mmCIF file with all atom_site columns, C-alpha atoms in Angstrom:
data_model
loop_
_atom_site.group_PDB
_atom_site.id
_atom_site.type_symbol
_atom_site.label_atom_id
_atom_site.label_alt_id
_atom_site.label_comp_id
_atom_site.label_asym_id
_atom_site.label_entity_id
_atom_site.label_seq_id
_atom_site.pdbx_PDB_ins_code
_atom_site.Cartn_x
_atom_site.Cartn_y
_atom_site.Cartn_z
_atom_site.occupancy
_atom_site.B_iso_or_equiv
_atom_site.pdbx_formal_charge
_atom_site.auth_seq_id
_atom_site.auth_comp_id
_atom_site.auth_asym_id
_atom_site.auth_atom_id
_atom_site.pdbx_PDB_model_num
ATOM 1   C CA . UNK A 1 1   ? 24.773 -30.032 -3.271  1.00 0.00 ? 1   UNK A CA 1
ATOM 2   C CA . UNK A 1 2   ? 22.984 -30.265 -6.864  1.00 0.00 ? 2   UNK A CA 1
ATOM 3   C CA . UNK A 1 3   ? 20.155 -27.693 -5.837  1.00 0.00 ? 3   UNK A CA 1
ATOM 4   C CA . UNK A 1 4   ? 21.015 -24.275 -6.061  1.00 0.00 ? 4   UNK A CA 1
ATOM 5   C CA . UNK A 1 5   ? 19.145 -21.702 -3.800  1.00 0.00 ? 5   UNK A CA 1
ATOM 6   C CA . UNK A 1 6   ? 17.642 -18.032 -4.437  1.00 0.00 ? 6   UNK A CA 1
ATOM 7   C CA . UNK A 1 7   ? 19.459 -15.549 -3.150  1.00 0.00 ? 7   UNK A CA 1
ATOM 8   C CA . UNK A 1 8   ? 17.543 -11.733 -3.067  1.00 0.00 ? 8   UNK A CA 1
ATOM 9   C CA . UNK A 1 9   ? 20.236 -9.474  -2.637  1.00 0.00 ? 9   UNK A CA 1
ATOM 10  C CA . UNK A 1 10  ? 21.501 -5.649  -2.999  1.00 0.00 ? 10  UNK A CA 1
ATOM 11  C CA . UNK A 1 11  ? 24.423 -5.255  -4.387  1.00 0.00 ? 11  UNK A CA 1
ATOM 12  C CA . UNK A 1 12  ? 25.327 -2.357  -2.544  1.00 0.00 ? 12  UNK A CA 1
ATOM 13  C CA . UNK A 1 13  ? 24.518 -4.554  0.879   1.00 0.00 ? 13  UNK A CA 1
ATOM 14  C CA . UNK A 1 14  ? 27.094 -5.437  2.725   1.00 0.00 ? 14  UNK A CA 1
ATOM 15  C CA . UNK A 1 15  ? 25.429 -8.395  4.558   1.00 0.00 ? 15  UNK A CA 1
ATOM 16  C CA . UNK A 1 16  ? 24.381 -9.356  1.343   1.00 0.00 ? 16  UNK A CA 1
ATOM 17  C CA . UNK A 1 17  ? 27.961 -9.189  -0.033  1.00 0.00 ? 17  UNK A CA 1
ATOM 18  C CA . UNK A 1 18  ? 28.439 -11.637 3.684   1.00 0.00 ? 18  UNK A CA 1
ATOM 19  C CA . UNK A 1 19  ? 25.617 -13.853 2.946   1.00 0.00 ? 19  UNK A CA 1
ATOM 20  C CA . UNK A 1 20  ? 26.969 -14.877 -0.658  1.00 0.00 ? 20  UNK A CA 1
ATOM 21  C CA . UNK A 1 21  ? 30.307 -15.518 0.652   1.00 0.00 ? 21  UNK A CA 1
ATOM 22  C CA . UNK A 1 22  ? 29.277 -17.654 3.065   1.00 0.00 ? 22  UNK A CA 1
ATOM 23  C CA . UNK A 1 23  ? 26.986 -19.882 1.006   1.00 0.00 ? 23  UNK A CA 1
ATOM 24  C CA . UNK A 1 24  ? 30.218 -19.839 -1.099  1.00 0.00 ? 24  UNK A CA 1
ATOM 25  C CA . UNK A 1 25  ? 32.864 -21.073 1.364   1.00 0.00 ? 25  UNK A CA 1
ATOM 26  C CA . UNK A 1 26  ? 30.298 -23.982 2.699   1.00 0.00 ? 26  UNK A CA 1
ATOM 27  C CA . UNK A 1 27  ? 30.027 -24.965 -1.497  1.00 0.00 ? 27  UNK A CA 1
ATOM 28  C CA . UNK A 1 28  ? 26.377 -23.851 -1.452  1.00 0.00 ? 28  UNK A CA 1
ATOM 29  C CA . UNK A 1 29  ? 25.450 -23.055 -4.980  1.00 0.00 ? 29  UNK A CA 1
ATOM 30  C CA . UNK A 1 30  ? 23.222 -20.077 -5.372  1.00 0.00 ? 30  UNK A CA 1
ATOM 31  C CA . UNK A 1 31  ? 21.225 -17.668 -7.828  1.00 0.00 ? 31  UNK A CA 1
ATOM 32  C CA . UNK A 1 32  ? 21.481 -13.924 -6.942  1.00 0.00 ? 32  UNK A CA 1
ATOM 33  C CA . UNK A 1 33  ? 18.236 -12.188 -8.433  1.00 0.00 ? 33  UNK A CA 1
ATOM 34  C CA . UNK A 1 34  ? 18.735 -8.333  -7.510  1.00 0.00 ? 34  UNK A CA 1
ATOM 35  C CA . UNK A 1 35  ? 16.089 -7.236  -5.296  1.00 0.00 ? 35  UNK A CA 1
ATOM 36  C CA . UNK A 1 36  ? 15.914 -3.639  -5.960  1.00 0.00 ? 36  UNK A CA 1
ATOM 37  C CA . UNK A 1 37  ? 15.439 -4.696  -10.145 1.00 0.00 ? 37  UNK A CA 1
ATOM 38  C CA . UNK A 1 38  ? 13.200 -7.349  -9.399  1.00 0.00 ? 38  UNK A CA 1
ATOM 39  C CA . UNK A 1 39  ? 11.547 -7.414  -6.228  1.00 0.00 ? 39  UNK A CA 1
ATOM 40  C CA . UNK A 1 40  ? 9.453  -10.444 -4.716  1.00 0.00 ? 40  UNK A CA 1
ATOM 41  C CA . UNK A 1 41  ? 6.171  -10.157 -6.186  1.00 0.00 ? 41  UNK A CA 1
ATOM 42  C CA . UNK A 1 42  ? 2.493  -10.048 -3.887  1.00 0.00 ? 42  UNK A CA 1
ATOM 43  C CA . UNK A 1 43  ? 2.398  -13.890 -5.083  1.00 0.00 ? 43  UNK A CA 1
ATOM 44  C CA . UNK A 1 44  ? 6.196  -14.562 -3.781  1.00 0.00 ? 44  UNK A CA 1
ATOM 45  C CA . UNK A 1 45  ? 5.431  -12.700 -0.977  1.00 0.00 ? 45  UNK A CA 1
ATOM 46  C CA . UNK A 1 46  ? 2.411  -14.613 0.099   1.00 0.00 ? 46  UNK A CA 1
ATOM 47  C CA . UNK A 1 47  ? 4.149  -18.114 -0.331  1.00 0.00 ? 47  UNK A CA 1
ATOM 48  C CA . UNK A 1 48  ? 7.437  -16.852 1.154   1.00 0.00 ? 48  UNK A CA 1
ATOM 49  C CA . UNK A 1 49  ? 6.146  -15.367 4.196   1.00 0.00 ? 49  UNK A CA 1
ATOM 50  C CA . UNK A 1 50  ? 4.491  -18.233 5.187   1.00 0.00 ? 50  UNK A CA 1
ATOM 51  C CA . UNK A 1 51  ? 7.392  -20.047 4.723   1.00 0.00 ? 51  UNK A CA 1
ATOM 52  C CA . UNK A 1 52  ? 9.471  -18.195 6.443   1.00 0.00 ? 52  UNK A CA 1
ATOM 53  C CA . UNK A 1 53  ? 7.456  -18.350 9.607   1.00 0.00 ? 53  UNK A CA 1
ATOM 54  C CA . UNK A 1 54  ? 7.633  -14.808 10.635  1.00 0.00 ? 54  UNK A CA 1
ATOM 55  C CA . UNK A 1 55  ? 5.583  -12.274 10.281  1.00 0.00 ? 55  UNK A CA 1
ATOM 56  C CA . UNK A 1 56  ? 5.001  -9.606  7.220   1.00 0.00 ? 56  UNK A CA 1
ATOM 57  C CA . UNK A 1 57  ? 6.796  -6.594  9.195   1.00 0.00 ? 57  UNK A CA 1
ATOM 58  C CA . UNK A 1 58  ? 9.532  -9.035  9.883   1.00 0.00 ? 58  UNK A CA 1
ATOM 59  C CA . UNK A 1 59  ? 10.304 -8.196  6.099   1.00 0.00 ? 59  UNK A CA 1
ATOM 60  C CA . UNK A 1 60  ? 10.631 -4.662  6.738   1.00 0.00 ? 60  UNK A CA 1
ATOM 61  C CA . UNK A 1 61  ? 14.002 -3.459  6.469   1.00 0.00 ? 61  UNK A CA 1
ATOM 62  C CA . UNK A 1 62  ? 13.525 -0.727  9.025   1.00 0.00 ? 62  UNK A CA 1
ATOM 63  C CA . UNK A 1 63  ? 16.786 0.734   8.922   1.00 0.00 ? 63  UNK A CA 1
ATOM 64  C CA . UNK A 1 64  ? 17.042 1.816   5.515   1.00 0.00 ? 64  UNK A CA 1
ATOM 65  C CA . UNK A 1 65  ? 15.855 5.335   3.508   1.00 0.00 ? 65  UNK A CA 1
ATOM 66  C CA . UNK A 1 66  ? 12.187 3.556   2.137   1.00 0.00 ? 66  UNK A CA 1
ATOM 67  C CA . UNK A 1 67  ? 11.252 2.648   5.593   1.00 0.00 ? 67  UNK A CA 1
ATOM 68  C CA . UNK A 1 68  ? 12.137 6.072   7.073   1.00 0.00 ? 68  UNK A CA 1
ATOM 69  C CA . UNK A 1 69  ? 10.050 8.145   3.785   1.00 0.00 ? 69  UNK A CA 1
ATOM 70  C CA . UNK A 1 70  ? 6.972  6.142   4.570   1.00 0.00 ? 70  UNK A CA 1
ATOM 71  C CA . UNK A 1 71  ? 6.772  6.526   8.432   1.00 0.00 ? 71  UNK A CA 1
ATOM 72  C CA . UNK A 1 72  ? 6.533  4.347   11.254  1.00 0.00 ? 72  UNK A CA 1
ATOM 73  C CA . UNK A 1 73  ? 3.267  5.303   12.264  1.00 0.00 ? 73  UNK A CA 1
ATOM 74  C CA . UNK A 1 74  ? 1.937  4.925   8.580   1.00 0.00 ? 74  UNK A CA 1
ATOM 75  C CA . UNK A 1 75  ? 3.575  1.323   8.733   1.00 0.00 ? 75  UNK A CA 1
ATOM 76  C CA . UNK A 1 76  ? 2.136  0.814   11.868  1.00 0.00 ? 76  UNK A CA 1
ATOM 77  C CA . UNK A 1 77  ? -0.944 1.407   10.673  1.00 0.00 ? 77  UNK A CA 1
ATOM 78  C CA . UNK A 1 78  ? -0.898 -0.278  7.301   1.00 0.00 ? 78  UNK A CA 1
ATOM 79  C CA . UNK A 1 79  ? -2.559 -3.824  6.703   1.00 0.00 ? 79  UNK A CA 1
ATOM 80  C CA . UNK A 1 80  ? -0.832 -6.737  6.045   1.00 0.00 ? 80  UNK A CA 1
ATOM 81  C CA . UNK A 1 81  ? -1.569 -6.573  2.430   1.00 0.00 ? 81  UNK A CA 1
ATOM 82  C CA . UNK A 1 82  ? -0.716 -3.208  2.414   1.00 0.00 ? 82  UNK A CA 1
ATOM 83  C CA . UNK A 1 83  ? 2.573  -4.394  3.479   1.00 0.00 ? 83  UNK A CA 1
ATOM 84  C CA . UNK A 1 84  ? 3.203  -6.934  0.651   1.00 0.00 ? 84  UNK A CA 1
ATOM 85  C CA . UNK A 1 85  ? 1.713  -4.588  -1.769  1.00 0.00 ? 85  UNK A CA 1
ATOM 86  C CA . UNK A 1 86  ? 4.697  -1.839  -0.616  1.00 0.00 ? 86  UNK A CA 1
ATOM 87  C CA . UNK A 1 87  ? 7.294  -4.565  -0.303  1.00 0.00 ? 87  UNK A CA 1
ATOM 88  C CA . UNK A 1 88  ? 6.587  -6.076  -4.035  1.00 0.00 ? 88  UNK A CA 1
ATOM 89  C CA . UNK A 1 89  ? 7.192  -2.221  -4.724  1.00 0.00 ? 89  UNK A CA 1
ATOM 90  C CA . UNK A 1 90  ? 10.225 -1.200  -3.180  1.00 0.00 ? 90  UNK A CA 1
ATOM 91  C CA . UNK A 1 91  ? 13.157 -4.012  -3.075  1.00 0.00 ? 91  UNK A CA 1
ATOM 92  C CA . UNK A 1 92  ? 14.967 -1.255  -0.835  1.00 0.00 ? 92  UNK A CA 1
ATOM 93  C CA . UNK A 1 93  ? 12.062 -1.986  1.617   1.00 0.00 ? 93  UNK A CA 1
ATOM 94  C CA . UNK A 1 94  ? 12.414 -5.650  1.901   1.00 0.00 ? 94  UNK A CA 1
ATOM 95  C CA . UNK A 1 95  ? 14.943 -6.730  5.190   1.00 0.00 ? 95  UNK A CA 1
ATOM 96  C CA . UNK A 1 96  ? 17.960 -8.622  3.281   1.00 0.00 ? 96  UNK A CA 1
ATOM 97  C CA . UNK A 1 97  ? 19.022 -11.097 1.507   1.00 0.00 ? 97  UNK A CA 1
ATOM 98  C CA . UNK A 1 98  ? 16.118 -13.183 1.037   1.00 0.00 ? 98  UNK A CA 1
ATOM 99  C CA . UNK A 1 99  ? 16.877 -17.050 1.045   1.00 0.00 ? 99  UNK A CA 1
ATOM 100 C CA . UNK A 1 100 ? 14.979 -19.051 -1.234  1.00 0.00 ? 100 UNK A CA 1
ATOM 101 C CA . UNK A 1 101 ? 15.642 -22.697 -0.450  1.00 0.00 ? 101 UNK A CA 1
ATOM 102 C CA . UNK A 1 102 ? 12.510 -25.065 -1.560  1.00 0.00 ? 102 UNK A CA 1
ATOM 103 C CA . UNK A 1 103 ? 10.142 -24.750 1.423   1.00 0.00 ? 103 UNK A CA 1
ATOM 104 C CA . UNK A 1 104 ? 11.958 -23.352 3.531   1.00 0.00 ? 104 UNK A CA 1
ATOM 105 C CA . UNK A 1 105 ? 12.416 -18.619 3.109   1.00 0.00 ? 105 UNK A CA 1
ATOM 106 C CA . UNK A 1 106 ? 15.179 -17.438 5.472   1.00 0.00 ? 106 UNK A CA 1
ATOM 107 C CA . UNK A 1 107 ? 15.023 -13.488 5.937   1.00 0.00 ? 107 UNK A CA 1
ATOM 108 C CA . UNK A 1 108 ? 18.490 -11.868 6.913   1.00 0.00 ? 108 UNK A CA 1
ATOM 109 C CA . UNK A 1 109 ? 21.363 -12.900 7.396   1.00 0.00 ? 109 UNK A CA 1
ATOM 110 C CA . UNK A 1 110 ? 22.242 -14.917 10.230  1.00 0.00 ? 110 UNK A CA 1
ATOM 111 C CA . UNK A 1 111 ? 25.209 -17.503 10.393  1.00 0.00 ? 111 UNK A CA 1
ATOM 112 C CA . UNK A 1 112 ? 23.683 -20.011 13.101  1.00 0.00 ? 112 UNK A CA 1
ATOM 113 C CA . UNK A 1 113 ? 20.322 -19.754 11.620  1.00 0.00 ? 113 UNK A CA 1
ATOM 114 C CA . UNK A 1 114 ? 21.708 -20.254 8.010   1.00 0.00 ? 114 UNK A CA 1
ATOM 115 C CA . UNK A 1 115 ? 24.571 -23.072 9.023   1.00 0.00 ? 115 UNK A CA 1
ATOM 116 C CA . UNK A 1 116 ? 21.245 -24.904 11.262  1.00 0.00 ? 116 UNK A CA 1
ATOM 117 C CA . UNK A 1 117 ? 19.063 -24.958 7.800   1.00 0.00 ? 117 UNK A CA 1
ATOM 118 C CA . UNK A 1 118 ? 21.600 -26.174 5.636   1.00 0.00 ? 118 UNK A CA 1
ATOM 119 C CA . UNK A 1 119 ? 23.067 -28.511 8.138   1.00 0.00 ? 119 UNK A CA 1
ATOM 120 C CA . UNK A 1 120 ? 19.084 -30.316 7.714   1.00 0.00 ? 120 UNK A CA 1
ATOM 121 C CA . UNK A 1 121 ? 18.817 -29.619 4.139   1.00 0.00 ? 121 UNK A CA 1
ATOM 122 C CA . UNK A 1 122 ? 20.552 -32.893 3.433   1.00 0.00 ? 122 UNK A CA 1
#
């Protein structure tokens, strides 16, 4: 495959650390961009969301330390811009890795999901 995809990873992630190996063993080219140095940005955000066809707290990585400081109830109550606007702020906050693959955004890590999409990229 000649088109290389955007990986957003931690380094310090270990299904990050599973996600790159994988796109390695199926000969998947990819470009890691470290998502606590450079986050998505609002713009990103707003095209990748859509994309990805879930929602904006779908992006939330709700198990980690930024999550926890802000406060489920305050991210309960925040807008959906107000989401973007934290998760262009915090890479820590942002549910990983973040596939960038042309149209197509896949958030997490998930074999089947990933194997279906690139089984179709074709």
């Amino acid at each position: 495959m000649s088109n290389e995809v955007l990986v957003l990873a931690y380094a310090g992630c270990s299904t990050c650390k599973n996600a790159l190996k994988w796109l390695q063993t199926q000969g998947i080219p990819a470009r890691v961009r470290p998502i606590v140095d450079e986050p998505p940005t609002v713009a990103e955000l707003e095209r990748w969301i859509t994309r990805s066809g879930v929602s904006v707290r779908k992006w939330l990585n709700t198990s980690g330390l930024s999550y926890r400081a802000l406060g489920k109830a305050r991210v309960d109550a925040a807008s959906d811009a107000e989401l973007r606007e934290w998760l262009a702020a915090d890479g820590k906050l942002v549910k990983r890795p973040v596939l960038v693959d042309g149209e197509k955004v896949l958030v997490g890590f998930k074999p089947e999901a990933w194997a279906e999409h690139f089984g179709s990229r074709g």
